[in-house]
PDB file of C-alpha atoms and ligand atoms in Angstrom:
ATOM      1  CA  UNK A   1       0.000   0.000   0.000  1.00  0.00           C
ATOM      2  CA  UNK A   2       0.947   3.692  -0.326  1.00  0.00           C
ATOM      3  CA  UNK A   3       4.391   4.263   1.218  1.00  0.00           C
ATOM      4  CA  UNK A   4       6.054   0.938   1.983  1.00  0.00           C
ATOM      5  CA  UNK A   5       8.590   2.618   4.271  1.00  0.00           C
ATOM      6  CA  UNK A   6       5.999   4.045   6.679  1.00  0.00           C
ATOM      7  CA  UNK A   7       4.041   1.824   9.063  1.00  0.00           C
ATOM      8  CA  UNK A   8       0.685   0.882   7.576  1.00  0.00           C
ATOM      9  CA  UNK A   9      -2.142   2.364   9.703  1.00  0.00           C
ATOM     10  CA  UNK A  10      -4.540  -0.457  10.589  1.00  0.00           C
ATOM     11  CA  UNK A  11      -7.944  -0.313  12.277  1.00  0.00           C
ATOM     12  CA  UNK A  12      -9.193  -3.452  13.999  1.00  0.00           C
ATOM     13  CA  UNK A  13     -12.921  -4.083  14.469  1.00  0.00           C
ATOM     14  CA  UNK A  14     -14.006  -6.382  17.280  1.00  0.00           C
ATOM     15  CA  UNK A  15     -17.124  -7.624  19.055  1.00  0.00           C
ATOM     16  CA  UNK A  16     -15.622  -9.837  21.747  1.00  0.00           C
ATOM     17  CA  UNK A  17     -12.462 -10.962  23.443  1.00  0.00           C
ATOM     18  CA  UNK A  18     -10.151  -9.404  20.893  1.00  0.00           C
ATOM     19  CA  UNK A  19      -7.325 -11.923  21.094  1.00  0.00           C
ATOM     20  CA  UNK A  20      -6.606 -11.538  17.377  1.00  0.00           C
ATOM     21  CA  UNK A  21      -6.578  -7.766  17.776  1.00  0.00           C
ATOM     22  CA  UNK A  22      -4.070  -8.161  20.607  1.00  0.00           C
ATOM     23  CA  UNK A  23      -1.907 -10.500  18.533  1.00  0.00           C
ATOM     24  CA  UNK A  24      -1.827  -7.910  15.742  1.00  0.00           C
ATOM     25  CA  UNK A  25      -1.145  -5.027  18.122  1.00  0.00           C
ATOM     26  CA  UNK A  26       1.633  -6.917  19.910  1.00  0.00           C
ATOM     27  CA  UNK A  27       3.281  -7.932  16.649  1.00  0.00           C
ATOM     28  CA  UNK A  28       3.219  -4.283  15.562  1.00  0.00           C
ATOM     29  CA  UNK A  29       4.593  -3.084  18.903  1.00  0.00           C
ATOM     30  CA  UNK A  30       7.357  -5.687  18.772  1.00  0.00           C
ATOM     31  CA  UNK A  31       8.389  -4.445  15.356  1.00  0.00           C
ATOM     32  CA  UNK A  32       7.481  -7.705  13.618  1.00  0.00           C
ATOM     33  CA  UNK A  33       5.196  -5.829  11.242  1.00  0.00           C
ATOM     34  CA  UNK A  34       5.643  -2.560   9.433  1.00  0.00           C
ATOM     35  CA  UNK A  35       2.184  -1.582  10.628  1.00  0.00           C
ATOM     36  CA  UNK A  36       0.563   0.144  13.577  1.00  0.00           C
ATOM     37  CA  UNK A  37      -2.872  -0.144  15.078  1.00  0.00           C
ATOM     38  CA  UNK A  38      -4.434   3.316  14.866  1.00  0.00           C
ATOM     39  CA  UNK A  39      -7.900   2.399  16.089  1.00  0.00           C
ATOM     40  CA  UNK A  40      -9.690  -0.463  17.821  1.00  0.00           C
ATOM     41  CA  UNK A  41     -13.423  -0.205  17.293  1.00  0.00           C
ATOM     42  CA  UNK A  42     -16.048  -2.300  19.065  1.00  0.00           C
ATOM     43  CA  UNK A  43     -19.723  -2.527  18.195  1.00  0.00           C
ATOM     44  CA  UNK A  44     -20.813  -3.549  21.697  1.00  0.00           C
ATOM     45  CA  UNK A  45     -19.947  -2.287  25.138  1.00  0.00           C
ATOM     46  CA  UNK A  46     -19.304  -5.749  26.579  1.00  0.00           C
ATOM     47  CA  UNK A  47     -16.526  -6.490  24.082  1.00  0.00           C
ATOM     48  CA  UNK A  48     -13.712  -7.370  26.488  1.00  0.00           C
ATOM     49  CA  UNK A  49     -11.117  -6.539  23.868  1.00  0.00           C
ATOM     50  CA  UNK A  50     -11.841  -2.840  24.092  1.00  0.00           C
ATOM     51  CA  UNK A  51     -10.424  -2.612  27.627  1.00  0.00           C
ATOM     52  CA  UNK A  52      -7.500  -4.802  26.690  1.00  0.00           C
ATOM     53  CA  UNK A  53      -6.755  -2.457  23.791  1.00  0.00           C
ATOM     54  CA  UNK A  54      -6.993   0.610  26.016  1.00  0.00           C
ATOM     55  CA  UNK A  55      -4.625  -0.961  28.512  1.00  0.00           C
ATOM     56  CA  UNK A  56      -2.084  -1.315  25.711  1.00  0.00           C
ATOM     57  CA  UNK A  57      -2.497   2.397  25.049  1.00  0.00           C
ATOM     58  CA  UNK A  58      -4.307   1.924  21.737  1.00  0.00           C
ATOM     59  CA  UNK A  59      -6.946   4.423  20.592  1.00  0.00           C
ATOM     60  CA  UNK A  60     -10.355   2.835  21.121  1.00  0.00           C
ATOM     61  CA  UNK A  61     -13.869   3.689  20.074  1.00  0.00           C
ATOM     62  CA  UNK A  62     -17.172   2.133  21.046  1.00  0.00           C
ATOM     63  CA  UNK A  63     -19.967   2.384  18.497  1.00  0.00           C
ATOM     64  CA  UNK A  64     -22.857   0.715  20.280  1.00  0.00           C
ATOM     65  CA  UNK A  65     -24.665  -0.835  17.341  1.00  0.00           C
ATOM     66  CA  UNK A  66     -27.811  -1.701  19.279  1.00  0.00           C
ATOM     67  CA  UNK A  67     -28.499   1.981  19.768  1.00  0.00           C
ATOM     68  CA  UNK A  68     -28.120   2.870  16.104  1.00  0.00           C
ATOM     69  CA  UNK A  69     -29.727   2.073  12.774  1.00  0.00           C
ATOM     70  CA  UNK A  70     -27.490   0.252  10.341  1.00  0.00           C
ATOM     71  CA  UNK A  71     -27.071   3.412   8.282  1.00  0.00           C
ATOM     72  CA  UNK A  72     -26.149   5.460  11.370  1.00  0.00           C
ATOM     73  CA  UNK A  73     -23.744   2.792  12.570  1.00  0.00           C
ATOM     74  CA  UNK A  74     -21.982   2.626   9.221  1.00  0.00           C
ATOM     75  CA  UNK A  75     -21.864   6.412   8.874  1.00  0.00           C
ATOM     76  CA  UNK A  76     -20.194   6.678  12.286  1.00  0.00           C
ATOM     77  CA  UNK A  77     -17.877   3.797  11.474  1.00  0.00           C
ATOM     78  CA  UNK A  78     -16.861   5.465   8.212  1.00  0.00           C
ATOM     79  CA  UNK A  79     -16.121   8.729  10.022  1.00  0.00           C
ATOM     80  CA  UNK A  80     -14.166   6.954  12.756  1.00  0.00           C
ATOM     81  CA  UNK A  81     -12.069   5.069  10.235  1.00  0.00           C
ATOM     82  CA  UNK A  82     -11.432   8.176   8.202  1.00  0.00           C
ATOM     83  CA  UNK A  83     -10.340  10.242  11.174  1.00  0.00           C
ATOM     84  CA  UNK A  84      -8.072   7.425  12.391  1.00  0.00           C
ATOM     85  CA  UNK A  85      -6.172   7.508   9.112  1.00  0.00           C
ATOM     86  CA  UNK A  86      -6.555   3.735   8.709  1.00  0.00           C
ATOM     87  CA  UNK A  87      -5.592   2.369   5.317  1.00  0.00           C
ATOM     88  CA  UNK A  88      -6.420  -1.229   6.179  1.00  0.00           C
ATOM     89  CA  UNK A  89      -9.329  -2.601   8.204  1.00  0.00           C
ATOM     90  CA  UNK A  90      -8.988  -5.946   9.953  1.00  0.00           C
ATOM     91  CA  UNK A  91     -12.216  -7.576  11.103  1.00  0.00           C
ATOM     92  CA  UNK A  92     -11.284  -9.712  14.091  1.00  0.00           C
ATOM     93  CA  UNK A  93     -14.261 -11.422  15.648  1.00  0.00           C
ATOM     94  CA  UNK A  94     -16.481  -8.601  14.426  1.00  0.00           C
ATOM     95  CA  UNK A  95     -19.975 -10.068  14.483  1.00  0.00           C
ATOM     96  CA  UNK A  96     -21.782  -7.530  12.329  1.00  0.00           C
ATOM     97  CA  UNK A  97     -22.471  -7.873   8.628  1.00  0.00           C
ATOM     98  CA  UNK A  98     -21.481  -4.710   6.816  1.00  0.00           C
ATOM     99  CA  UNK A  99     -23.505  -3.462   3.862  1.00  0.00           C
ATOM    100  CA  UNK A 100     -22.386  -4.075   0.296  1.00  0.00           C
ATOM    101  CA  UNK A 101     -21.778  -0.339  -0.145  1.00  0.00           C
ATOM    102  CA  UNK A 102     -19.579  -0.159   2.942  1.00  0.00           C
ATOM    103  CA  UNK A 103     -17.582  -3.202   1.888  1.00  0.00           C
ATOM    104  CA  UNK A 104     -17.204  -1.790  -1.626  1.00  0.00           C
ATOM    105  CA  UNK A 105     -15.736   1.418  -0.201  1.00  0.00           C
ATOM    106  CA  UNK A 106     -12.989  -0.673   1.432  1.00  0.00           C
ATOM    107  CA  UNK A 107     -12.522  -3.197  -1.391  1.00  0.00           C
ATOM    108  CA  UNK A 108      -9.021  -4.620  -1.282  1.00  0.00           C
ATOM    109  CA  UNK A 109      -8.388  -2.867   2.039  1.00  0.00           C
ATOM    110  CA  UNK A 110     -10.521  -4.935   4.393  1.00  0.00           C
ATOM    111  CA  UNK A 111      -9.615  -8.347   5.797  1.00  0.00           C
ATOM    112  CA  UNK A 112     -11.441 -10.940   7.870  1.00  0.00           C
ATOM    113  CA  UNK A 113     -10.357 -14.005   9.775  1.00  0.00           C
ATOM    114  CA  UNK A 114     -12.677 -16.976   9.934  1.00  0.00           C
ATOM    115  CA  UNK A 115     -12.288 -20.128  12.037  1.00  0.00           C
ATOM    116  CA  UNK A 116     -12.456 -22.749   9.302  1.00  0.00           C
ATOM    117  CA  UNK A 117     -10.688 -23.839   6.171  1.00  0.00           C
ATOM    118  CA  UNK A 118     -12.833 -21.797   3.808  1.00  0.00           C
ATOM    119  CA  UNK A 119     -14.764 -22.365   1.630  1.00  0.00           C
ATOM    120  CA  UNK A 120     -15.751 -25.129   4.069  1.00  0.00           C
ATOM    121  CA  UNK A 121     -17.815 -24.142   7.101  1.00  0.00           C
ATOM    122  CA  UNK A 122     -18.807 -20.580   6.471  1.00  0.00           C
ATOM    123  CA  UNK A 123     -20.908 -19.002   9.199  1.00  0.00           C
ATOM    124  CA  UNK A 124     -21.074 -19.605  12.934  1.00  0.00           C
ATOM    125  CA  UNK A 125     -20.184 -22.418  15.341  1.00  0.00           C
ATOM    126  CA  UNK A 126     -17.550 -23.902  13.083  1.00  0.00           C
ATOM    127  CA  UNK A 127     -15.688 -25.983  15.689  1.00  0.00           C
ATOM    128  CA  UNK A 128     -18.825 -27.873  16.740  1.00  0.00           C
ATOM    129  CA  UNK A 129     -19.845 -28.497  13.142  1.00  0.00           C
ATOM    130  CA  UNK A 130     -16.391 -29.686  12.151  1.00  0.00           C
ATOM    131  CA  UNK A 131     -16.323 -32.172  15.054  1.00  0.00           C
ATOM    132  CA  UNK A 132     -19.877 -33.356  14.324  1.00  0.00           C
ATOM    133  CA  UNK A 133     -18.846 -34.094  10.750  1.00  0.00           C
ATOM    134  CA  UNK A 134     -15.800 -36.079  11.976  1.00  0.00           C
ATOM    135  CA  UNK A 135     -13.481 -33.975   9.851  1.00  0.00           C
ATOM    136  CA  UNK A 136      -9.798 -34.769  10.064  1.00  0.00           C
ATOM    137  CA  UNK A 137      -8.558 -31.251   9.386  1.00  0.00           C
ATOM    138  CA  UNK A 138      -9.580 -27.819  10.530  1.00  0.00           C
ATOM    139  CA  UNK A 139      -8.075 -24.381  10.793  1.00  0.00           C
ATOM    140  CA  UNK A 140      -8.550 -20.719  10.087  1.00  0.00           C
ATOM    141  CA  UNK A 141      -8.577 -18.541   6.995  1.00  0.00           C
ATOM    142  CA  UNK A 142      -7.665 -14.915   6.341  1.00  0.00           C
ATOM    143  CA  UNK A 143      -9.431 -13.420   3.350  1.00  0.00           C
ATOM    144  CA  UNK A 144     -10.307 -10.136   1.730  1.00  0.00           C
ATOM    145  CA  UNK A 145     -13.834  -9.048   2.526  1.00  0.00           C
ATOM    146  CA  UNK A 146     -16.413  -8.893  -0.205  1.00  0.00           C
ATOM    147  CA  UNK A 147     -20.161  -8.628   0.113  1.00  0.00           C
ATOM    148  CA  UNK A 148     -20.369 -12.424   0.101  1.00  0.00           C
ATOM    149  CA  UNK A 149     -20.226 -13.533   3.738  1.00  0.00           C
ATOM    150  CA  UNK A 150     -16.975 -15.423   4.461  1.00  0.00           C
ATOM    151  CA  UNK A 151     -16.581 -15.609   0.702  1.00  0.00           C
ATOM    152  CA  UNK A 152     -13.897 -13.128  -0.389  1.00  0.00           C
ATOM    153  CA  UNK A 153     -10.568 -14.063  -1.987  1.00  0.00           C
ATOM    154  CA  UNK A 154      -8.509 -16.277   0.293  1.00  0.00           C
ATOM    155  CA  UNK A 155      -5.027 -15.211   1.347  1.00  0.00           C
ATOM    156  CA  UNK A 156      -3.784 -17.596   4.000  1.00  0.00           C
ATOM    157  CA  UNK A 157      -4.872 -20.653   5.952  1.00  0.00           C
ATOM    158  CA  UNK A 158      -3.600 -22.072   9.205  1.00  0.00           C
ATOM    159  CA  UNK A 159      -4.192 -25.811   9.181  1.00  0.00           C
ATOM    160  CA  UNK A 160      -4.260 -28.491  11.871  1.00  0.00           C
ATOM    161  CA  UNK A 161      -5.061 -32.197  12.191  1.00  0.00           C
ATOM    162  CA  UNK A 162      -7.908 -32.987  14.542  1.00  0.00           C
ATOM    163  CA  UNK A 163      -6.892 -35.241  17.436  1.00  0.00           C
ATOM    164  CA  UNK A 164      -8.941 -38.282  18.549  1.00  0.00           C
ATOM    165  CA  UNK A 165      -9.850 -36.798  21.911  1.00  0.00           C
ATOM    166  CA  UNK A 166     -10.465 -33.329  20.532  1.00  0.00           C
ATOM    167  CA  UNK A 167     -13.179 -31.248  22.192  1.00  0.00           C
ATOM    168  CA  UNK A 168     -14.748 -28.066  20.988  1.00  0.00           C
ATOM    169  CA  UNK A 169     -12.701 -26.044  23.475  1.00  0.00           C
ATOM    170  CA  UNK A 170      -9.379 -27.759  22.728  1.00  0.00           C
ATOM    171  CA  UNK A 171     -10.016 -27.227  19.045  1.00  0.00           C
ATOM    172  CA  UNK A 172     -10.949 -23.594  19.570  1.00  0.00           C
ATOM    173  CA  UNK A 173      -7.731 -22.994  21.508  1.00  0.00           C
ATOM    174  CA  UNK A 174      -5.605 -24.589  18.801  1.00  0.00           C
ATOM    175  CA  UNK A 175      -7.348 -22.618  16.061  1.00  0.00           C
ATOM    176  CA  UNK A 176      -6.875 -19.399  18.004  1.00  0.00           C
ATOM    177  CA  UNK A 177      -3.132 -20.035  18.306  1.00  0.00           C
ATOM    178  CA  UNK A 178      -2.946 -20.468  14.537  1.00  0.00           C
ATOM    179  CA  UNK A 179      -5.023 -17.353  14.000  1.00  0.00           C
ATOM    180  CA  UNK A 180      -2.631 -15.323  16.138  1.00  0.00           C
ATOM    181  CA  UNK A 181       0.161 -16.284  13.763  1.00  0.00           C
ATOM    182  CA  UNK A 182      -1.500 -15.973  10.385  1.00  0.00           C
ATOM    183  CA  UNK A 183      -3.350 -12.683  10.848  1.00  0.00           C
ATOM    184  CA  UNK A 184      -0.240 -10.640  11.728  1.00  0.00           C
ATOM    185  CA  UNK A 185       1.682 -12.464   9.012  1.00  0.00           C
ATOM    186  CA  UNK A 186      -0.829 -11.425   6.330  1.00  0.00           C
ATOM    187  CA  UNK A 187      -0.936  -7.832   7.558  1.00  0.00           C
ATOM    188  CA  UNK A 188       2.853  -7.782   7.435  1.00  0.00           C
ATOM    189  CA  UNK A 189       2.827  -8.878   3.789  1.00  0.00           C
ATOM    190  CA  UNK A 190       0.308  -6.160   2.928  1.00  0.00           C
ATOM    191  CA  UNK A 191       2.232  -3.540   4.896  1.00  0.00           C
ATOM    192  CA  UNK A 192       5.383  -4.140   2.884  1.00  0.00           C
ATOM    193  CA  UNK A 193       3.428  -3.995  -0.366  1.00  0.00           C
ATOM    194  CA  UNK A 194       4.129  -7.635  -1.207  1.00  0.00           C
ATOM    195  CA  UNK A 195       0.487  -8.699  -1.080  1.00  0.00           C
ATOM    196  CA  UNK A 196      -2.322  -6.896  -2.873  1.00  0.00           C
ATOM    197  CA  UNK A 197      -5.737  -7.558  -4.317  1.00  0.00           C
ATOM    198  CA  UNK A 198      -5.883  -6.582  -7.987  1.00  0.00           C
ATOM    199  CA  UNK A 199      -9.108  -7.034  -9.961  1.00  0.00           C
ATOM    200  CA  UNK A 200     -10.281  -9.698  -7.517  1.00  0.00           C
ATOM    201  CA  UNK A 201      -7.017 -11.671  -7.644  1.00  0.00           C
ATOM    202  CA  UNK A 202      -4.609 -11.961  -4.727  1.00  0.00           C
ATOM    203  CA  UNK A 203      -1.095 -11.154  -5.888  1.00  0.00           C
ATOM    204  CA  UNK A 204       2.020 -11.979  -3.896  1.00  0.00           C
ATOM    205  CA  UNK A 205       5.180 -10.352  -5.190  1.00  0.00           C
ATOM    206  CA  UNK A 206       3.282  -9.498  -8.365  1.00  0.00           C
ATOM    207  CA  UNK A 207       2.118 -13.044  -9.101  1.00  0.00           C
ATOM    208  CA  UNK A 208      -1.317 -14.593  -8.533  1.00  0.00           C
ATOM    209  CA  UNK A 209      -1.534 -16.981  -5.607  1.00  0.00           C
ATOM    210  CA  UNK A 210      -2.287 -20.430  -6.985  1.00  0.00           C
ATOM    211  CA  UNK A 211      -3.669 -21.393  -3.571  1.00  0.00           C
ATOM    212  CA  UNK A 212      -3.890 -19.661  -0.206  1.00  0.00           C
ATOM    213  CA  UNK A 213      -0.639 -19.493   1.754  1.00  0.00           C
ATOM    214  CA  UNK A 214      -0.506 -22.439   4.137  1.00  0.00           C
ATOM    215  CA  UNK A 215       0.739 -22.408   7.710  1.00  0.00           C
ATOM    216  CA  UNK A 216       0.812 -25.546   9.799  1.00  0.00           C
ATOM    217  CA  UNK A 217       0.713 -25.933  13.545  1.00  0.00           C
ATOM    218  CA  UNK A 218       4.328 -27.068  13.733  1.00  0.00           C
ATOM    219  CA  UNK A 219       5.428 -23.690  12.474  1.00  0.00           C
ATOM    220  CA  UNK A 220       5.962 -24.400   8.818  1.00  0.00           C
ATOM    221  CA  UNK A 221       4.731 -21.858   6.296  1.00  0.00           C
ATOM    222  CA  UNK A 222       4.701 -22.651   2.643  1.00  0.00           C
ATOM    223  CA  UNK A 223       3.212 -21.424  -0.545  1.00  0.00           C
ATOM    224  CA  UNK A 224       2.989 -22.632  -4.061  1.00  0.00           C
ATOM    225  CA  UNK A 225       3.596 -20.213  -6.869  1.00  0.00           C
ATOM    226  CA  UNK A 226       1.234 -20.068  -9.798  1.00  0.00           C
TER     227      UNK A 226
HETATM  228  C1  GRF B 301     -11.894 -15.908  15.938  1.00  0.00           C
HETATM  229  O1  GRF B 301     -11.959 -17.290  16.051  1.00  0.00           O
HETATM  230  C2  GRF B 301     -12.121 -15.470  14.523  1.00  0.00           C
HETATM  231  O2  GRF B 301     -11.730 -16.413  13.578  1.00  0.00           O
HETATM  232  C3  GRF B 301     -13.630 -15.307  14.465  1.00  0.00           C
HETATM  233  O3  GRF B 301     -13.981 -14.819  15.729  1.00  0.00           O
HETATM  234  C4  GRF B 301     -13.018 -15.218  16.690  1.00  0.00           C
HETATM  235  C5  GRF B 301     -12.572 -13.977  17.386  1.00  0.00           C
HETATM  236  O4  GRF B 301     -11.738 -14.260  18.475  1.00  0.00           O
HETATM  237  N1  GRF B 301     -14.000 -14.452  13.376  1.00  0.00           N
HETATM  238  P1  GRF B 301     -11.025 -13.066  19.241  1.00  0.00           P
HETATM  239  O5  GRF B 301     -12.101 -12.084  19.661  1.00  0.00           O
HETATM  240  O6  GRF B 301     -10.039 -12.453  18.305  1.00  0.00           O
HETATM  241  O7  GRF B 301     -10.381 -13.705  20.426  1.00  0.00           O
END
């Protein structure tokens, strides 16, 4: 994005615990990413992540969605993002569906993380559904946001093998650990200008990704060139 030498200003939108937001913020603070979190925005007052963000000294904003119409909420969100100077928006456990017009305004500049190996298991309650289906693999996906829910171009997947004695909570914890690695990694690639979305295609170092980048639990990251 714009100036690859300056830290990329990132806004993170949350509705809950905010552990992905914290992973991104900590990676920025540690200098692992050429990015900085300029705003953490929550759509509900009981989002625990908002206090965690404030305690890290990050600028926070609560836009209580229940008290607003969708149009009012999005107008305030647009103003908040604009005044923060954010050039990238990271949805991180943000449980609100944004309108097609809002998403279009941030096309190629808005990411989401979803707890499944998309396109499998879009929507909610993925860990329970994956276990019920006796899947052998699970994980998390980072993708660009389009108006199709959990359906935008895939960038990266963290992948794990499901253990015999796996429970919903053990699986959730393992997926979260993967998420905390892949989300900062993707933002880092965008911040250095290596990763972009061009005409609906994800380009890494100027070449289309043949498949999403893959990260495994044991630490390995790999990708296949087109
Ligand atoms: C994550 O599992 C993410 O994939 C999903 O919501 C969860 C948010 O967790 N979209 P946290 O609030 O970042 O801890």
